[in-house]
Coordinates of C-alpha atoms and ligand atoms in Angstrom, one line a residue:
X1 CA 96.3 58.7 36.5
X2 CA 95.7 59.8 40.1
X3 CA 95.8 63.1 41.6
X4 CA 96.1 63.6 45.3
X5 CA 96.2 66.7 47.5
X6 CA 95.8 67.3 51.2
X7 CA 95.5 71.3 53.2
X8 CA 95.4 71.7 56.7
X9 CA 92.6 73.4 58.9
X10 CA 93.0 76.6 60.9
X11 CA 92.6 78.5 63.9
X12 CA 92.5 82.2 64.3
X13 CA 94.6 82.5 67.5
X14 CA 94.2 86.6 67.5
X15 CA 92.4 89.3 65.5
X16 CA 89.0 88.0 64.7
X17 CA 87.0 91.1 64.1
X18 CA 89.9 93.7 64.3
X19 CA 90.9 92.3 61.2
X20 CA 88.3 93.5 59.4
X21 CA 89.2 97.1 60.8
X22 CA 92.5 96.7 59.2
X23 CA 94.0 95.5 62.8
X24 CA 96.7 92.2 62.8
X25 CA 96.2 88.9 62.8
X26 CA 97.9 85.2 63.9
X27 CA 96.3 82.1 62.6
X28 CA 97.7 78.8 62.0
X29 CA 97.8 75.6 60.3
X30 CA 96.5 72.8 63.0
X31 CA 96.7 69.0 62.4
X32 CA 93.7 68.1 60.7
X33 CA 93.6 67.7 57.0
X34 CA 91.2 67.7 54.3
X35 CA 92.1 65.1 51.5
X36 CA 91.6 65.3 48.1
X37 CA 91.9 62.3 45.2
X38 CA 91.1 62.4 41.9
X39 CA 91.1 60.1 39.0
X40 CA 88.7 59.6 35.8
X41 CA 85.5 58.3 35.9
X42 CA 84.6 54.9 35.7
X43 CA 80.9 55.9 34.1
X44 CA 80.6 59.1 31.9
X45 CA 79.4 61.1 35.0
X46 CA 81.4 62.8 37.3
X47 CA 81.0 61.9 40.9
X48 CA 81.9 63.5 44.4
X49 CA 82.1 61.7 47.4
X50 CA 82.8 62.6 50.9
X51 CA 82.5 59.0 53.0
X52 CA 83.4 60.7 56.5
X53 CA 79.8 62.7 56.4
X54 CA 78.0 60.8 53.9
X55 CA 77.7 62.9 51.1
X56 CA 77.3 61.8 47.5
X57 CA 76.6 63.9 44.1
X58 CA 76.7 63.8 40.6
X59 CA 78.3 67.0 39.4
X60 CA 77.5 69.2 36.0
X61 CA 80.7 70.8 36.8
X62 CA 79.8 73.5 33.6
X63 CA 77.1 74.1 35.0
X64 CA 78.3 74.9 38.7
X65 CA 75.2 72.1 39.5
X66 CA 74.6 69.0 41.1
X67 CA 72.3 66.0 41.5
X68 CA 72.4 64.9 45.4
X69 CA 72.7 61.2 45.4
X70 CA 73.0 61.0 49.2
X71 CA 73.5 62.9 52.2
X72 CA 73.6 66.6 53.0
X73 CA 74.7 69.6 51.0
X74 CA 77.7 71.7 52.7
X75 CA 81.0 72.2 51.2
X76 CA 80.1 71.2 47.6
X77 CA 79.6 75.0 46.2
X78 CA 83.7 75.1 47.0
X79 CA 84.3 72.2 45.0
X80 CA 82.0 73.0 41.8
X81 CA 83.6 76.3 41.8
X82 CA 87.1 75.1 42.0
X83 CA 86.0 72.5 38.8
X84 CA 84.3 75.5 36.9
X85 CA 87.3 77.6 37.1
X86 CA 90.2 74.4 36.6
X87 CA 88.5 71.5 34.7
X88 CA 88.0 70.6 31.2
X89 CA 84.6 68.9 31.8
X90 CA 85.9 65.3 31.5
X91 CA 84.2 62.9 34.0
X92 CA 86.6 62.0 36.4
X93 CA 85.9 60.8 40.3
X94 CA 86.5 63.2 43.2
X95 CA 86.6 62.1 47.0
X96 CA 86.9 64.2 50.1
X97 CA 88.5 62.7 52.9
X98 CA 88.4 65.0 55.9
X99 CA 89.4 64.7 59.9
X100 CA 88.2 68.5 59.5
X101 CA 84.5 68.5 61.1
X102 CA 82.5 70.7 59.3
X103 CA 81.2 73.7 61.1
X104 CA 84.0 73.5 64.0
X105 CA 84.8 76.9 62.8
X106 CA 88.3 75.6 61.4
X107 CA 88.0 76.9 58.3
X108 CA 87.2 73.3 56.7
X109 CA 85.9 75.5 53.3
X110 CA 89.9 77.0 52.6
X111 CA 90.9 73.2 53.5
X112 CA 88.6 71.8 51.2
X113 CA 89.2 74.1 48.7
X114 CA 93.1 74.4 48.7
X115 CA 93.2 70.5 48.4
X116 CA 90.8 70.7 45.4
X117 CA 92.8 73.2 43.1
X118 CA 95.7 71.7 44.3
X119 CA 94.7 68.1 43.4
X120 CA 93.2 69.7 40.0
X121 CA 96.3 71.5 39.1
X122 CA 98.3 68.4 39.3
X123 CA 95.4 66.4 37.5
X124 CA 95.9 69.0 34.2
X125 CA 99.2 68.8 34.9
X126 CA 99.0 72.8 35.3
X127 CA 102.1 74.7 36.9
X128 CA 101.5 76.5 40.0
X129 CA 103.3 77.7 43.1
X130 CA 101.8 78.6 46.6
X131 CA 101.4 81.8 45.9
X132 CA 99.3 81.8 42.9
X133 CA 97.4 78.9 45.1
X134 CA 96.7 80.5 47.8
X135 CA 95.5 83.4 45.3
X136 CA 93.4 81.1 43.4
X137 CA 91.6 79.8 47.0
X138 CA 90.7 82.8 48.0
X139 CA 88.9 83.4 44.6
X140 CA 87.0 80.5 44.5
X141 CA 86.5 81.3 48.7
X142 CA 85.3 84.8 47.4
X143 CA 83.1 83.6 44.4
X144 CA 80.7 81.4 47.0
X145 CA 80.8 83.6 50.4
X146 CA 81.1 87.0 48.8
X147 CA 83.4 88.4 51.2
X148 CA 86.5 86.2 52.5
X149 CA 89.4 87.1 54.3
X150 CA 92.5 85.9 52.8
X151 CA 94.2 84.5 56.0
X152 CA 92.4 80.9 55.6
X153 CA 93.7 80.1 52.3
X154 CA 96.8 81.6 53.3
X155 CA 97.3 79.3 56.0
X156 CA 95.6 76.5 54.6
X157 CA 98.4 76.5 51.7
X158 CA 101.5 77.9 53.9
X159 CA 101.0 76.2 57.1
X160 CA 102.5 77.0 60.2
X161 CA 101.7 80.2 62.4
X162 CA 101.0 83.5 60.1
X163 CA 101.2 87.1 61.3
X164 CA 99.1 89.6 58.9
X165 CA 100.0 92.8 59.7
X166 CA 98.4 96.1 59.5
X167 CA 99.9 96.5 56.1
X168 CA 98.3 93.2 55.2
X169 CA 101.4 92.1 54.6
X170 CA 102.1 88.3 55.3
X171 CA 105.1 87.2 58.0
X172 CA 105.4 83.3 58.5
X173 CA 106.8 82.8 62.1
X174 CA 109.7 80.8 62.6
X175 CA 109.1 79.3 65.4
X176 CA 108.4 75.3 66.9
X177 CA 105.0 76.2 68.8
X178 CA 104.2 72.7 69.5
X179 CA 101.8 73.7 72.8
X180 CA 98.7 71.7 72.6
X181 CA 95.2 73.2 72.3
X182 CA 91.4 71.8 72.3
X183 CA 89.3 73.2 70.4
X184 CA 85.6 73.1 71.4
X185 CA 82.7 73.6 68.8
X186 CA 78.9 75.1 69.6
X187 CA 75.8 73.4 67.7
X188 CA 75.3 76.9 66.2
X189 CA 77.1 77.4 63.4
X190 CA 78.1 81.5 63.6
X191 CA 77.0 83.9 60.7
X192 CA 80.1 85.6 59.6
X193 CA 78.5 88.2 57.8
X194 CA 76.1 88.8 60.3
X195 CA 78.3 89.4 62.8
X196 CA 80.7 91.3 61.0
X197 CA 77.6 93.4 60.4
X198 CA 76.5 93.8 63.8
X199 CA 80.3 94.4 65.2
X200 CA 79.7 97.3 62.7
X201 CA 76.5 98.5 63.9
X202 CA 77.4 98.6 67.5
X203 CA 80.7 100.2 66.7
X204 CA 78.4 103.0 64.6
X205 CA 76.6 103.5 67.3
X206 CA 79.6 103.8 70.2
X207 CA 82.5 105.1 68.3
X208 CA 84.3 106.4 71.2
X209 CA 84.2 103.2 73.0
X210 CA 84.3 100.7 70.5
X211 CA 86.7 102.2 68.1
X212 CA 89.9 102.3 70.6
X213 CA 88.9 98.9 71.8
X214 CA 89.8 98.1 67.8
X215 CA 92.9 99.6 68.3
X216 CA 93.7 97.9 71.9
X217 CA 92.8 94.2 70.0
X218 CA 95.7 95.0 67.1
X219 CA 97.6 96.2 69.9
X220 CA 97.4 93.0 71.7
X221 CA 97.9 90.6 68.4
X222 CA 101.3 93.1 68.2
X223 CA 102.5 91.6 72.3
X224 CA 101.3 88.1 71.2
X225 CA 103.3 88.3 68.1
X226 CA 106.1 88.7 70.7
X227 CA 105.2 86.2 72.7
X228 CA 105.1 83.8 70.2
X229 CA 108.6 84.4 68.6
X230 CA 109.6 84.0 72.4
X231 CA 107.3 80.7 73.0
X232 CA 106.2 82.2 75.8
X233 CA 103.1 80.0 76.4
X234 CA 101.8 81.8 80.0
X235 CA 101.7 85.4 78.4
X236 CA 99.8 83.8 75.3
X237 CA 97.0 82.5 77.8
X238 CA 97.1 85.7 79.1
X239 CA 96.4 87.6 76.4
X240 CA 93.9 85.4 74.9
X241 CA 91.9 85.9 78.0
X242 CA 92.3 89.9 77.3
X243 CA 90.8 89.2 74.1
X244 CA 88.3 86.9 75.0
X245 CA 86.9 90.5 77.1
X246 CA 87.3 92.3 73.8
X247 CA 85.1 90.2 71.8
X248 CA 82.6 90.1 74.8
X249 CA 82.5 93.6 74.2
X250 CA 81.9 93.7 70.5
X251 CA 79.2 91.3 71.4
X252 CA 80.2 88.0 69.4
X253 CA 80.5 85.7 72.5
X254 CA 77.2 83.9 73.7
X255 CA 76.5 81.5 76.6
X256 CA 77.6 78.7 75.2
X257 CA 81.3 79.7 73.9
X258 CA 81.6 81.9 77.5
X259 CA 80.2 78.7 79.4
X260 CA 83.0 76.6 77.7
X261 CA 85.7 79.0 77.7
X262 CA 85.4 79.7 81.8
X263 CA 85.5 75.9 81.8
X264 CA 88.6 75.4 80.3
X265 CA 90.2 78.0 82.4
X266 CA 88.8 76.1 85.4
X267 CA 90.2 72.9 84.1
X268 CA 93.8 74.0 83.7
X269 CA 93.6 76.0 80.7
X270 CA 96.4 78.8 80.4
X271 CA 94.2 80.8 77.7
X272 CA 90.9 80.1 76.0
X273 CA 88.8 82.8 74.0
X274 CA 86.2 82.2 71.0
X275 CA 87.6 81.9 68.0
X276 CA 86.4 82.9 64.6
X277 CA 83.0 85.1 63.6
X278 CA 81.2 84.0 67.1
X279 CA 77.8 84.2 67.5
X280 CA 77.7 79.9 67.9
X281 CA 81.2 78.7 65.8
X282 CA 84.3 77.4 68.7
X283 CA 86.6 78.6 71.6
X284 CA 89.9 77.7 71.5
X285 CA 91.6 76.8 75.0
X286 CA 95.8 76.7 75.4
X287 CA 96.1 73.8 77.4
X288 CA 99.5 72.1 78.2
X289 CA 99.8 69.3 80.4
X290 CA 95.6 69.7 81.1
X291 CA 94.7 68.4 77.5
X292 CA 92.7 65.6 79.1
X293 CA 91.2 67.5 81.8
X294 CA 89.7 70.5 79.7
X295 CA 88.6 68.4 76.8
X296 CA 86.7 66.8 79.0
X297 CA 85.4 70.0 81.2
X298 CA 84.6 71.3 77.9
X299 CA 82.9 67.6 76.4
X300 CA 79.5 67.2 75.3
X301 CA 78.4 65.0 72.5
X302 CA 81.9 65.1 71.1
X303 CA 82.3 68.6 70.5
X304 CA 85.9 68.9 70.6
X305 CA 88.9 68.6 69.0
X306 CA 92.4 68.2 70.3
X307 CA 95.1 69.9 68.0
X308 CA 98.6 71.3 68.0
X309 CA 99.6 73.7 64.7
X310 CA 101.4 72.4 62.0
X311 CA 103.8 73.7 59.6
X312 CA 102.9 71.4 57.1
X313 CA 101.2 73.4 54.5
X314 CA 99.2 72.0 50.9
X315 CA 101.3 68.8 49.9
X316 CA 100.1 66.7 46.6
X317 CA 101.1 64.3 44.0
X318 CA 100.7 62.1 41.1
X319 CA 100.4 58.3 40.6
X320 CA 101.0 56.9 37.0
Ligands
MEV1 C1 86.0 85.0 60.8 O1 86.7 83.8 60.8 C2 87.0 86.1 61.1 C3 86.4 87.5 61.0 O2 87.4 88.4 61.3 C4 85.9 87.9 59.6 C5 87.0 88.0 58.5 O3 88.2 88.3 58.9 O4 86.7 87.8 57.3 C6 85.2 87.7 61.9

């Protein structure tokens, strides 16, 4: 038997940061997927593969270990923790399959690890619903990072565009949103703890400034919610560029995301701001009609990504 699951990527669109304050959110599901297959071992080991970068490991999945075969170790504490808490042991074969560059700051690890339960559960033949998925994710995201927002998962399984409110309750927007974006990616992979951490610090140390400026980013993710139920792409630019200044001013943007977000708005683009932790990760610029021309304002070694969200959410199945 064969077990197959795919999960989209992400982008935080608003409320990096804020979030952690207790401020909303929008994130959504983007057109890159991380693919999943499983099926039993042809040796009595079991082996994980992941072609697209090269990686190759025998796994002690009681264990939570592994023996590198080939390539570099990144996303493979997500998958032994997804076996330790699903799988019987048995040796079976897992491959990853991913158009989801790793470190792009598109949550590749909720991807990953959506995909894995999901292709697991239907493996054991276990019951599950998205719900109880996207709880499970964010365990297994929580086990290996410690701290872990629950939007990725969330979106990873859902899809489409998600609204977390201050409530922390979960809205899924209704609406098309098929504008196209390009996402550009530093070399530095961003720290998320440490900049949650130094967010924290500054804000210790400037409450009266950086406090309401918390407040003012909800307030914003509040008009873009309305702007997105109205597709109203030009006021959506416009307020990423407002936040954009607000995470300049918590002090996550560096040269590099700054350098590339002016240059998308030079190119054409109707909103760009960093997206994610900062401190290296990605910008995302709102480009329609200028797809070409920012990519390429924003191009070096391949460092971008063109993507439009999706509301295709987790999908998996069986083969006899
Ligand atoms: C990181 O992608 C988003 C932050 O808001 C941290 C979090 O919400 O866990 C910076």
């Amino acid at each position: 038997m064969i077990a197959k699951a795919s999960a989209p990527a992400k982008t935080i669109l608003f409320g990096e940061h804020s979030v952690v304050y207790g401020e909303p959110a929008i994130a959504g599901a983007v057109n890159k997927r991380a693919y999943v297959t499983i099926k039993p071992s042809e040796s009595d080991a079991t082996i994980f593969r992941a072609p697209d970068i090269g990686f190759e490991a025998e796994l002690i999945t009681p264990q939570r270990k592994y023996i590198l075969l080939k390539g570099k170790p990144g996303i493979i504490r997500y998958i032994l923790e997804s076996l330790y808490r699903v799988h019987d042991h048995t040796p079976i074969d897992i491959t990853l399959n991913s158009n989801v560059p790793i470190g792009s700051g598109l949550g590749s690890s909720a991807a990953v690890t959506v995909a894995t339960l999901a292709a697991l559960y239907r493996y054991h033949n276990i019951r599950f619903n998205k719900q109880s998925l996207a709880h499970d994710a964010h365990m297994v995201e929580q086990a290996v990072q410690g701290v872990a927002s629950p939007l990725d998962t969330l979106v990873s399984t859902y899809g489409g565009l998600v609204y977390l409110s201050r409530n922390k309750k979960v809205e899924h927007f209704n609406v098309k949103f098929n504008a196209p974006f390009v996402v550009g990616y530093t070399t530095k992979h961003g720290n998320t703890g440490k900049m949650v951490k130094d967010v924290r610090n500054r804000r210790d140390r400037n409450p009266k400034i950086i406090n309401p400026v918390i407040t003012a980013m909800g307030n914003l993710t509040n008009y873009a919610k309305q702007a997105v139920l109205k597709e109203d792409y030009d006021k959506i630019g416009e307020l990423m560029n407002i936040n954009h200044g607000f995470l300049d001013v918590l002090g996550v943007n560096t040269l590099e995301l700054s350098r590339m977000v002016y240059n998308a708005r030079e190119a054409g683009a109707i909103g760009a701001k960093t997206t994610g932790a900062g401190g290296g990760g990605s910008i995302i610029a709102l480009c329609p009609g200028k797809v070409d021309e920012v990519a390429k304002a924003i191009d070096h070694d391949d460092n971008i990504l063109k993507v439009k969200f999706t509301r295709k959410g987790v999908s998996s199945r069986v083969f006899k």
